[in-house]
Short mmCIF file of C-alpha atoms and ligand atoms in Angstrom, two decimals:
data_model
loop_
_atom_site.label_atom_id
_atom_site.label_comp_id
_atom_site.label_asym_id
_atom_site.label_seq_id
_atom_site.Cartn_x
_atom_site.Cartn_y
_atom_site.Cartn_z
CA MET A 284 -27.67 29.99 13.69
CA LYS A 285 -29.53 30.69 10.53
CA ILE A 286 -32.09 28.05 9.58
CA LEU A 287 -34.54 27.40 6.70
CA LEU A 288 -37.40 25.37 7.62
CA ALA A 289 -38.45 23.59 4.30
CA ALA A 290 -41.80 21.89 4.57
CA SER A 291 -44.74 21.33 2.09
CA GLU A 292 -47.43 22.16 4.80
CA VAL A 293 -47.31 24.63 7.70
CA VAL A 294 -49.92 25.61 10.12
CA PRO A 295 -51.64 28.31 9.78
CA PHE A 296 -51.35 28.30 5.99
CA ALA A 297 -52.01 24.65 4.94
CA LYS A 298 -52.38 21.45 6.92
CA THR A 299 -53.22 17.99 5.83
CA GLY A 300 -51.39 16.29 9.11
CA GLY A 301 -49.23 16.38 11.78
CA LEU A 302 -46.34 17.95 9.80
CA ALA A 303 -48.06 21.06 9.58
CA ASP A 304 -48.05 21.23 13.15
CA VAL A 305 -44.57 20.69 13.70
CA ALA A 306 -43.60 23.10 10.89
CA GLY A 307 -45.81 25.95 12.31
CA ALA A 308 -44.68 25.44 16.05
CA LEU A 309 -40.87 24.48 16.03
CA PRO A 310 -39.99 27.69 14.25
CA LEU A 311 -41.56 29.65 16.99
CA ALA A 312 -39.88 27.85 19.62
CA LEU A 313 -36.36 28.03 17.72
CA LYS A 314 -37.01 31.68 17.50
CA ASP A 315 -37.72 32.20 21.29
CA LEU A 316 -34.44 30.30 21.96
CA GLY A 317 -32.47 33.00 19.82
CA GLN A 318 -32.23 31.42 16.39
CA GLU A 319 -32.95 33.10 13.03
CA VAL A 320 -35.51 31.06 11.12
CA ILE A 321 -37.30 31.50 7.96
CA ILE A 322 -39.69 28.96 6.15
CA ALA A 323 -40.36 28.28 2.58
CA MET A 324 -43.31 26.11 1.34
CA PRO A 325 -45.37 26.07 -1.94
CA ARG A 326 -48.24 28.61 -2.58
CA TYR A 327 -51.33 26.57 -2.59
CA LYS A 328 -54.83 28.02 -3.91
CA ALA A 329 -55.99 28.28 -0.28
CA ILE A 330 -53.18 30.61 0.78
CA SER A 331 -55.22 33.55 -0.30
CA GLU A 332 -54.97 37.30 0.35
CA VAL A 333 -58.44 37.13 1.80
CA ARG A 334 -57.07 34.97 4.56
CA PHE A 335 -53.67 35.75 5.42
CA LYS A 336 -51.61 39.16 4.99
CA ILE A 337 -49.34 38.26 1.97
CA GLU A 338 -46.95 40.55 0.42
CA ARG A 339 -44.99 40.23 -2.68
CA LEU A 340 -40.94 39.77 -3.02
CA SER A 341 -40.78 39.25 -6.98
CA GLY A 342 -42.35 37.62 -9.83
CA ASN A 343 -43.18 34.39 -8.37
CA ILE A 344 -42.48 34.81 -4.66
CA SER A 345 -44.58 36.22 -1.99
CA TYR A 346 -44.39 36.10 1.75
CA SER A 347 -46.52 36.35 4.96
CA THR A 348 -45.11 36.04 8.63
CA LEU A 349 -45.63 33.47 11.20
CA GLY A 350 -45.74 34.71 15.16
CA GLU A 351 -44.28 38.05 15.49
CA ASP A 352 -41.77 38.23 12.42
CA ILE A 353 -40.60 34.80 11.04
CA LYS A 354 -40.80 35.20 7.20
CA VAL A 355 -42.58 32.34 5.49
CA TYR A 356 -41.89 32.71 1.95
CA PHE A 357 -44.44 31.13 -0.49
CA ILE A 358 -43.19 29.47 -3.79
CA GLU A 359 -45.75 30.26 -6.53
CA ASN A 360 -46.30 28.39 -9.77
CA ASN A 361 -49.68 28.51 -11.23
CA LYS A 362 -49.52 25.27 -12.88
CA TYR A 363 -48.24 23.35 -10.10
CA PHE A 364 -49.58 24.77 -6.71
CA ASN A 365 -52.80 26.62 -7.90
CA ARG A 366 -55.17 23.77 -6.99
CA ASP A 367 -57.43 22.82 -4.18
CA GLY A 368 -55.43 19.81 -2.79
CA LEU A 369 -51.82 19.72 -1.48
CA TYR A 370 -50.88 16.21 -3.05
CA GLY A 371 -54.00 15.09 -4.68
CA ASP A 372 -57.79 14.92 -5.05
CA LYS A 373 -60.55 12.65 -4.90
CA THR A 374 -59.20 10.29 -7.49
CA GLY A 375 -55.60 10.00 -5.83
CA ASP A 376 -52.22 11.63 -5.83
CA TYR A 377 -51.58 14.36 -8.62
CA LYS A 378 -49.71 12.59 -11.48
CA ASP A 379 -47.27 15.52 -11.64
CA ASN A 380 -46.17 15.50 -7.97
CA LEU A 381 -42.39 14.70 -9.07
CA ASP A 382 -42.71 17.91 -11.19
CA ARG A 383 -44.50 19.86 -8.35
CA PHE A 384 -42.26 19.12 -5.53
CA SER A 385 -38.74 19.03 -7.43
CA TYR A 386 -39.80 22.59 -8.65
CA TYR A 387 -40.44 23.50 -5.11
CA CYS A 388 -37.14 22.24 -3.95
CA LYS A 389 -35.11 23.79 -6.48
CA ARG A 390 -36.80 27.03 -6.34
CA ALA A 391 -36.29 27.15 -2.54
CA LEU A 392 -32.63 26.89 -3.15
CA GLU A 393 -32.53 29.78 -5.64
CA LEU A 394 -34.60 31.81 -3.19
CA LEU A 395 -31.84 31.54 -0.64
CA LYS A 396 -29.49 33.28 -2.99
CA GLU A 397 -31.83 35.96 -4.02
CA ILE A 398 -32.50 37.01 -0.57
CA GLN A 399 -28.93 36.53 0.41
CA PHE A 400 -29.70 33.96 3.23
CA LYS A 401 -27.27 31.56 3.73
CA PRO A 402 -28.40 28.95 6.24
CA ASP A 403 -26.28 27.03 8.38
CA VAL A 404 -28.78 24.37 8.50
CA ILE A 405 -31.86 23.33 6.11
CA HIS A 406 -34.38 21.52 7.75
CA CYS A 407 -36.34 19.38 5.56
CA HIS A 408 -39.43 17.43 6.57
CA ASP A 409 -40.76 14.32 4.50
CA TRP A 410 -40.36 13.41 1.11
CA GLN A 411 -41.77 16.61 -0.57
CA SER A 412 -38.69 18.59 0.56
CA ALA A 413 -36.27 15.53 0.64
CA LEU A 414 -34.82 16.51 -2.72
CA ILE A 415 -33.13 19.76 -0.96
CA PRO A 416 -30.22 17.49 0.54
CA VAL A 417 -29.97 15.56 -2.84
CA TYR A 418 -29.68 18.79 -4.92
CA LEU A 419 -27.19 20.27 -2.52
CA LYS A 420 -24.82 17.35 -2.61
CA ASN A 421 -25.09 16.95 -6.57
CA LEU A 422 -25.92 20.07 -8.43
CA TYR A 423 -24.79 22.63 -5.82
CA ALA A 424 -21.83 20.41 -4.54
CA LYS A 425 -19.44 23.15 -5.93
CA ASP A 426 -21.29 26.37 -5.18
CA SER A 427 -19.68 28.57 -2.60
CA PHE A 428 -22.74 29.95 -1.81
CA PHE A 429 -23.82 26.59 0.10
CA LYS A 430 -20.27 25.93 1.26
CA ASN A 431 -21.29 25.85 4.92
CA THR A 432 -24.87 24.60 4.50
CA LYS A 433 -25.90 21.52 6.31
CA THR A 434 -28.84 19.55 5.82
CA MET A 435 -31.46 17.51 8.31
CA LEU A 436 -34.36 15.31 7.14
CA THR A 437 -37.35 14.74 9.52
CA ILE A 438 -39.41 11.71 8.66
CA HIS A 439 -42.82 12.35 10.12
CA ASN A 440 -44.40 8.77 8.68
CA ILE A 441 -42.14 6.60 6.74
CA GLY A 442 -45.15 5.00 4.81
CA TYR A 443 -44.81 8.22 2.62
CA GLN A 444 -41.87 8.19 0.32
CA GLY A 445 -42.58 9.86 -3.04
CA LEU A 446 -42.21 6.88 -5.33
CA PHE A 447 -42.33 7.57 -9.17
CA PRO A 448 -41.66 5.41 -12.40
CA LYS A 449 -38.22 5.35 -13.53
CA GLU A 450 -39.06 7.36 -16.75
CA GLU A 451 -39.53 10.26 -14.68
CA PHE A 452 -35.80 10.49 -13.08
CA ALA A 453 -34.91 12.53 -16.12
CA LYS A 454 -36.91 15.52 -14.76
CA LEU A 455 -35.06 15.85 -11.81
CA GLY A 456 -32.00 17.32 -13.57
CA LEU A 457 -29.53 14.90 -11.70
CA ASP A 458 -26.91 12.59 -13.08
CA TRP A 459 -28.09 9.34 -13.91
CA SER A 460 -25.15 7.94 -11.42
CA VAL A 461 -27.28 8.78 -8.59
CA PHE A 462 -30.01 6.36 -9.84
CA ASN A 463 -28.69 3.12 -8.23
CA MET A 464 -29.89 0.70 -5.37
CA GLU A 465 -27.44 2.48 -2.90
CA MET A 466 -29.22 6.20 -3.60
CA LEU A 467 -32.55 6.94 -5.21
CA GLU A 468 -33.54 3.60 -6.87
CA PHE A 469 -35.98 1.27 -5.09
CA TYR A 470 -37.03 -1.77 -6.99
CA GLY A 471 -36.91 0.01 -10.34
CA LYS A 472 -38.49 3.16 -9.14
CA VAL A 473 -37.51 6.56 -8.16
CA ASN A 474 -37.61 6.95 -4.48
CA ILE A 475 -37.34 10.53 -3.21
CA LEU A 476 -37.45 10.02 0.53
CA LYS A 477 -34.60 7.48 0.09
CA GLY A 478 -32.72 10.11 -1.56
CA GLY A 479 -32.94 12.37 1.34
CA ILE A 480 -31.90 9.70 3.83
CA VAL A 481 -28.96 8.98 1.76
CA PHE A 482 -27.89 12.73 1.26
CA ALA A 483 -28.91 14.52 4.42
CA ASP A 484 -26.37 15.14 6.99
CA LEU A 485 -28.55 13.95 9.72
CA ILE A 486 -32.00 12.22 9.89
CA THR A 487 -34.61 12.58 12.42
CA THR A 488 -37.75 11.24 13.32
CA VAL A 489 -40.55 12.35 15.62
CA SER A 490 -39.93 10.08 18.56
CA GLN A 491 -36.78 7.92 19.78
CA THR A 492 -38.52 4.42 19.77
CA TYR A 493 -39.84 5.25 16.26
CA SER A 494 -36.22 6.26 14.91
CA LYS A 495 -35.15 2.52 16.13
CA GLU A 496 -38.41 0.76 14.78
CA ILE A 497 -37.85 2.06 11.20
CA GLN A 498 -34.72 0.66 11.06
CA THR A 499 -36.41 -2.86 11.45
CA LYS A 500 -38.18 -4.88 8.64
CA GLU A 501 -41.60 -4.57 10.35
CA PHE A 502 -41.92 -0.99 10.62
CA GLY A 503 -39.26 0.32 8.03
CA PHE A 504 -41.47 0.09 4.62
CA GLY A 505 -38.26 -0.88 2.83
CA MET A 506 -36.15 1.86 4.10
CA GLU A 507 -34.72 -0.09 6.84
CA GLY A 508 -31.58 -0.99 4.92
CA VAL A 509 -30.48 2.32 3.95
CA LEU A 510 -31.46 3.94 7.52
CA ASN A 511 -29.29 1.09 8.96
CA LYS A 512 -26.32 2.10 7.13
CA ARG A 513 -26.72 5.41 8.44
CA ARG A 514 -27.70 4.49 11.83
CA ASP A 515 -25.12 6.93 13.56
CA SER A 516 -26.64 9.93 12.09
CA VAL A 517 -30.45 8.77 12.82
CA PHE A 518 -32.05 10.52 16.06
CA GLY A 519 -35.31 10.70 17.49
CA ILE A 520 -37.07 13.78 18.72
CA LEU A 521 -40.35 14.01 20.45
CA ASN A 522 -42.93 16.42 19.08
CA GLY A 523 -44.11 19.16 21.62
CA LEU A 524 -47.73 19.93 22.14
CA ASP A 525 -49.30 23.32 21.62
CA TYR A 526 -50.44 24.17 25.27
CA SER A 527 -52.07 27.35 24.36
CA ILE A 528 -54.71 25.16 22.51
CA TRP A 529 -54.59 22.10 24.74
CA ASN A 530 -55.00 23.31 28.61
CA PRO A 531 -57.99 22.31 30.55
CA GLU A 532 -57.39 25.50 32.70
CA THR A 533 -58.31 27.90 29.61
CA ASP A 534 -60.12 25.41 27.36
CA LYS A 535 -63.06 27.33 26.13
CA PHE A 536 -64.74 24.06 24.71
CA ILE A 537 -65.17 22.42 28.23
CA LEU A 538 -68.01 23.14 30.84
CA LYS A 539 -65.55 23.51 33.64
CA ASN A 540 -62.14 24.45 33.80
CA TYR A 541 -59.75 22.68 36.00
CA SER A 542 -55.97 22.16 37.14
CA LEU A 543 -53.68 20.37 39.44
CA GLN A 544 -55.54 22.83 42.42
CA ASN A 545 -58.91 21.70 41.43
CA LEU A 546 -58.80 18.01 39.72
CA GLN A 547 -62.07 17.15 41.17
CA ASP A 548 -63.88 19.45 38.96
CA LYS A 549 -62.90 17.35 36.05
CA TYR A 550 -65.86 15.38 36.87
CA GLN A 551 -68.27 17.91 36.18
CA ASN A 552 -67.06 17.62 32.48
CA LYS A 553 -67.47 13.76 32.80
CA GLU A 554 -71.07 14.41 33.70
CA GLU A 555 -71.69 16.78 30.95
CA LEU A 556 -70.19 14.59 28.38
CA GLN A 557 -72.25 11.39 29.70
CA LYS A 558 -75.23 13.73 28.88
CA ILE A 559 -74.22 14.74 25.46
CA CYS A 560 -73.44 11.23 24.64
CA LYS A 561 -76.71 10.12 26.01
CA LEU A 562 -75.22 7.47 28.47
CA PRO A 563 -76.15 7.07 32.32
CA VAL A 564 -75.00 9.74 34.15
CA LYS A 565 -72.56 7.60 36.73
CA GLU A 566 -69.60 8.75 38.31
CA ASP A 567 -68.34 5.10 39.40
CA VAL A 568 -68.50 3.59 35.91
CA ALA A 569 -64.91 4.35 34.06
CA LEU A 570 -65.91 6.31 31.04
CA PHE A 571 -63.13 5.72 28.01
CA GLY A 572 -62.88 8.12 25.09
CA ILE A 573 -61.04 7.61 21.64
CA VAL A 574 -60.53 10.54 19.34
CA SER A 575 -59.08 9.02 16.14
CA ARG A 576 -58.72 8.32 12.46
CA LEU A 577 -60.46 5.14 12.12
CA ALA A 578 -57.87 3.04 10.57
CA GLU A 579 -55.90 0.01 11.10
CA GLN A 580 -52.84 2.08 11.94
CA LYS A 581 -54.92 3.31 14.98
CA GLY A 582 -55.39 -0.22 16.33
CA PHE A 583 -58.99 -0.65 14.99
CA ASP A 584 -58.14 -4.18 13.95
CA ILE A 585 -57.69 -5.49 17.36
CA LEU A 586 -60.33 -3.19 18.78
CA ALA A 587 -62.90 -4.52 16.17
CA GLU A 588 -61.95 -8.17 17.27
CA ALA A 589 -62.34 -7.16 20.94
CA ILE A 590 -65.38 -5.00 20.82
CA GLU A 591 -68.07 -7.42 21.80
CA SER A 592 -66.12 -8.29 24.78
CA ILE A 593 -65.29 -4.90 25.75
CA MET A 594 -69.20 -3.78 25.54
CA LYS A 595 -69.86 -6.63 28.25
CA MET A 596 -67.47 -5.00 30.61
CA ASN A 597 -68.44 -2.41 33.43
CA LEU A 598 -67.68 0.56 31.41
CA GLN A 599 -68.68 3.46 28.89
CA LEU A 600 -67.10 4.23 25.71
CA VAL A 601 -67.26 7.23 23.60
CA ILE A 602 -65.57 7.23 19.93
CA LEU A 603 -65.03 10.27 17.62
CA GLY A 604 -63.57 9.67 14.46
CA THR A 605 -63.76 9.37 10.51
CA GLY A 606 -62.12 7.07 8.38
CA ASP A 607 -62.22 3.40 7.10
CA GLN A 608 -65.77 2.60 5.95
CA LYS A 609 -65.67 -1.00 7.37
CA TYR A 610 -64.99 0.49 10.92
CA HIS A 611 -67.93 2.70 10.44
CA LEU A 612 -70.34 0.00 9.59
CA LEU A 613 -69.17 -2.25 12.41
CA LEU A 614 -69.26 0.32 15.09
CA GLU A 615 -72.84 1.68 13.99
CA GLY A 616 -73.84 -1.87 14.50
CA ILE A 617 -72.30 -2.18 17.89
CA ALA A 618 -73.69 1.29 18.84
CA LYS A 619 -77.02 0.24 18.34
CA LYS A 620 -76.85 -3.03 20.05
CA TYR A 621 -75.29 -1.37 23.22
CA PRO A 622 -76.70 2.05 23.27
CA LYS A 623 -76.13 2.46 27.09
CA VAL A 624 -72.29 1.24 26.68
CA LEU A 625 -71.07 2.82 23.45
CA SER A 626 -71.70 6.37 22.15
CA LEU A 627 -70.51 6.97 18.49
CA TYR A 628 -69.65 9.97 16.60
CA LEU A 629 -68.50 9.61 12.94
CA LYS A 630 -67.28 12.72 12.09
CA PHE A 631 -64.58 15.52 12.70
CA ASP A 632 -65.72 17.78 15.47
CA ASP A 633 -62.83 19.81 17.37
CA PRO A 634 -65.21 21.20 20.22
CA LEU A 635 -66.34 17.48 20.90
CA ALA A 636 -62.77 16.42 20.73
CA HIS A 637 -61.98 18.58 23.72
CA LYS A 638 -65.04 17.51 25.86
CA ILE A 639 -63.92 14.01 25.30
CA TYR A 640 -60.25 14.61 26.48
CA ALA A 641 -61.77 16.43 29.46
CA GLY A 642 -64.47 14.46 30.29
CA SER A 643 -63.28 10.73 30.02
CA ASP A 644 -61.25 8.77 32.77
CA ILE A 645 -59.26 6.97 30.22
CA PHE A 646 -58.18 7.70 26.74
CA LEU A 647 -57.84 4.66 24.28
CA MET A 648 -55.29 4.76 21.84
CA PRO A 649 -54.03 1.14 20.84
CA SER A 650 -52.20 2.10 17.73
CA LYS A 651 -50.31 -0.56 15.85
CA TYR A 652 -47.67 2.11 14.98
CA GLU A 653 -47.35 5.58 15.96
CA PRO A 654 -44.58 7.68 14.83
CA CYS A 655 -45.34 10.22 17.88
CA GLY A 656 -48.94 10.68 18.59
CA LEU A 657 -50.81 13.60 19.96
CA GLY A 658 -53.84 12.02 21.64
CA GLN A 659 -52.12 10.46 24.36
CA MET A 660 -50.16 13.66 25.31
CA ILE A 661 -53.30 15.47 25.05
CA SER A 662 -54.93 13.23 27.28
CA LEU A 663 -52.19 13.76 29.94
CA ARG A 664 -52.64 17.13 29.95
CA TYR A 665 -56.38 16.66 30.85
CA ALA A 666 -55.51 14.20 33.50
CA THR A 667 -57.23 11.56 31.30
CA ILE A 668 -55.03 8.38 31.55
CA PRO A 669 -53.92 6.93 28.34
CA LEU A 670 -54.24 3.00 27.54
CA VAL A 671 -51.81 2.40 24.67
CA PHE A 672 -49.88 -0.23 22.87
CA LYS A 673 -46.21 0.10 23.39
CA THR A 674 -44.83 1.45 20.15
CA GLY A 675 -43.25 4.54 18.65
CA GLY A 676 -44.35 7.66 20.35
CA LEU A 677 -46.49 5.99 22.80
CA ALA A 678 -43.75 4.16 24.28
CA ASP A 679 -41.82 7.06 24.61
CA THR A 680 -44.47 9.08 26.52
CA VAL A 681 -46.79 6.51 28.53
CA ASN A 682 -45.57 3.85 30.98
CA ALA A 683 -47.06 2.41 34.11
CA ASP A 684 -46.28 5.71 36.06
CA ASN A 685 -48.83 7.58 33.99
CA GLY A 686 -51.01 5.09 32.12
CA PHE A 687 -51.68 1.44 31.10
CA VAL A 688 -49.56 -0.10 28.50
CA PHE A 689 -49.69 -3.28 26.74
CA GLY A 690 -47.07 -5.13 24.99
CA ASN A 691 -48.56 -7.86 22.47
CA TYR A 692 -50.44 -6.44 19.65
CA LYS A 693 -53.31 -8.97 20.44
CA LYS A 694 -57.11 -8.64 21.40
CA GLU A 695 -56.39 -10.49 24.55
CA ASP A 696 -53.86 -8.24 25.62
CA LEU A 697 -56.02 -5.34 24.90
CA ILE A 698 -59.13 -6.69 26.80
CA LYS A 699 -56.72 -7.53 29.74
CA THR A 700 -55.34 -4.18 30.03
CA ILE A 701 -58.85 -2.62 29.80
CA LYS A 702 -59.80 -4.88 32.67
CA GLN A 703 -56.74 -3.81 34.73
CA ALA A 704 -57.73 -0.04 34.02
CA ILE A 705 -61.29 -0.43 35.07
CA GLY A 706 -59.93 -2.33 38.31
CA ALA A 707 -57.58 0.59 39.05
CA TYR A 708 -60.40 3.38 38.73
CA LYS A 709 -62.10 1.61 41.53
CA ASN A 710 -59.43 2.57 44.01
CA LYS A 711 -60.29 6.21 44.52
CA ASN A 712 -57.03 7.28 46.46
CA LYS A 713 -54.85 5.42 44.09
CA TRP A 714 -56.53 6.81 40.87
CA ASN A 715 -56.57 10.61 42.24
CA MET A 716 -52.69 10.15 42.64
CA LEU A 717 -52.37 8.77 39.24
CA LEU A 718 -54.46 11.83 37.85
CA GLU A 719 -52.26 14.19 39.75
CA LYS A 720 -49.09 12.84 38.12
CA ALA A 721 -50.55 12.50 34.79
CA ILE A 722 -51.56 16.25 34.72
CA GLN A 723 -48.18 17.43 35.40
CA TYR A 724 -46.24 16.07 32.42
CA ASN A 725 -44.91 18.43 30.07
CA PHE A 726 -44.21 17.82 26.26
CA SER A 727 -43.42 21.50 25.57
CA TRP A 728 -42.01 22.69 22.15
CA GLN A 729 -39.16 24.59 23.93
CA GLU A 730 -37.63 21.15 25.12
CA SER A 731 -37.97 19.47 21.76
CA ALA A 732 -36.70 22.70 20.02
CA LYS A 733 -33.59 22.41 22.48
CA LYS A 734 -32.83 19.03 21.20
CA TYR A 735 -33.06 20.16 17.70
CA ILE A 736 -30.54 22.87 18.06
CA GLN A 737 -28.29 20.41 19.44
CA LEU A 738 -28.64 18.45 16.45
CA TYR A 739 -28.17 21.67 14.15
CA GLU A 740 -24.94 21.99 15.89
CA LYS A 741 -23.80 18.43 15.58
CA ALA A 742 -24.49 18.78 11.91
CA LYS A 743 -22.31 21.62 11.72
CA ALA A 744 -19.58 20.32 13.74
P1 LIG B 45 -52.57 11.38 13.21
O1 LIG B 45 -51.86 12.54 12.91
O2 LIG B 45 -51.58 9.90 12.94
O3 LIG B 45 -53.89 11.14 12.76
P2 LIG B 45 -52.19 11.92 16.13
O4 LIG B 45 -52.54 11.58 17.37
O5 LIG B 45 -50.76 12.58 16.03
O6 LIG B 45 -52.70 11.26 15.01
O7 LIG B 45 -53.08 13.40 15.85
C1 LIG B 45 -54.45 13.43 15.65
C2 LIG B 45 -54.97 14.83 15.94
O8 LIG B 45 -56.26 15.00 15.50
C3 LIG B 45 -55.56 14.71 17.53
O9 LIG B 45 -55.27 16.16 17.91
C4 LIG B 45 -56.83 14.52 17.76
O10 LIG B 45 -57.47 14.89 18.65
C5 LIG B 45 -57.37 15.11 16.23
N1 LIG B 45 -58.42 14.24 15.66
C6 LIG B 45 -58.46 13.06 15.16
N2 LIG B 45 -59.64 12.59 14.64
C7 LIG B 45 -60.45 13.56 15.11
C8 LIG B 45 -62.00 13.89 15.03
N3 LIG B 45 -62.74 12.90 14.46
N4 LIG B 45 -62.43 14.91 15.48
C9 LIG B 45 -61.48 16.04 16.06
N5 LIG B 45 -60.19 15.83 16.31
C10 LIG B 45 -59.80 14.55 15.87
#
């Protein structure tokens, strides 16, 4: 099949979040499975010839390659994209984001004609490319070039929808008839993601549980109604993990490489981590690790409520993260008070993250909601047992067989489950069996890509 992947960020060219990882990894896996894929994204300032090999196609289209030969087309526009930020700056979102991304979507469609690439499927991601299905079903409805082109929209986090004042609708070049409650209107505003949900042939999210959750009031951010209407076309496919980066056998950042065959070597990494973190070097005390944005979404509200009780347990905790100032302040206070229990790093530090994944016994990830989540998948690969709240991708990847799960989003439940994990850690034989199971979990892109292909085929049928 011929596939255009349309995303506003793609690793290694530009990244602000998990979307870029997916957009950079999925095409490679699709290609390996015999699909013909190209990518179209905006050309931001940071995508420069100094960093990448870039060639020119025409006046405002350039291209590079991903992997061996997947073409990545850059849509250029000096006024819109030649900026430091992708979506905004320190003061907030760019005011002309509707102009920027509607331009990107239209230009991407025109590009397909210029290069005579007739896709079977255009796979769009998040609100920034969600206008593509809207344009195809409206502006291009009678265009024979796109007669056989279907669309899929993947939602990575429904909290971001592309909301704009009604006055901006005219700039989209669409008929006012689509500005109604059933289509692009949302409480008097223009909602771009909603348009994508209505007009895409299929909709996916990044885990099965999240695909159900977003159809409820609690998690839907107002999109539950329109998603519910399309429930037969909504699917969940878990993201894969890049095992060339996350692999304890080859990881260059950790002291001692290990695998299923020499799992006990993991403890040398624990010892090193305890030393780095200035925690007492003790093998028999369970070491908990957190690598996360410090945000309510990641469970820091109940963690903050529970932290004093946690500090009094027989454990050690290392936290690496940045985020909300209030959590920075709170945790700094706790780290001062309990220096032998909590070690705190308020920064982004990739090498240290690797050491924490390898050296901890238990990975704490009590997210309130989690579309997919990477931390729990990484920690399983490092035989570090995840402790999670039962939501979204966490519910789909962690269970009593490979970790600890709590089902009530309350501090009491969190505390109880941490105690349970500490108890389990004491039983060496059972613990080792758990590690052996954990390290063998495989969330590969190949499996996810196969599922995407099945859905592309479904869209075509
Ligand atoms: P989200 O994308 O919602 O922040 P995920 O679990 O999907 O959460 O992915 C987060 C990724 O970022 C993981 O790979 C995690 O290891 C990494 N990460 C988060 N915070 C830090 C940090 N302070 N230092 C290094 N890596 C971090």
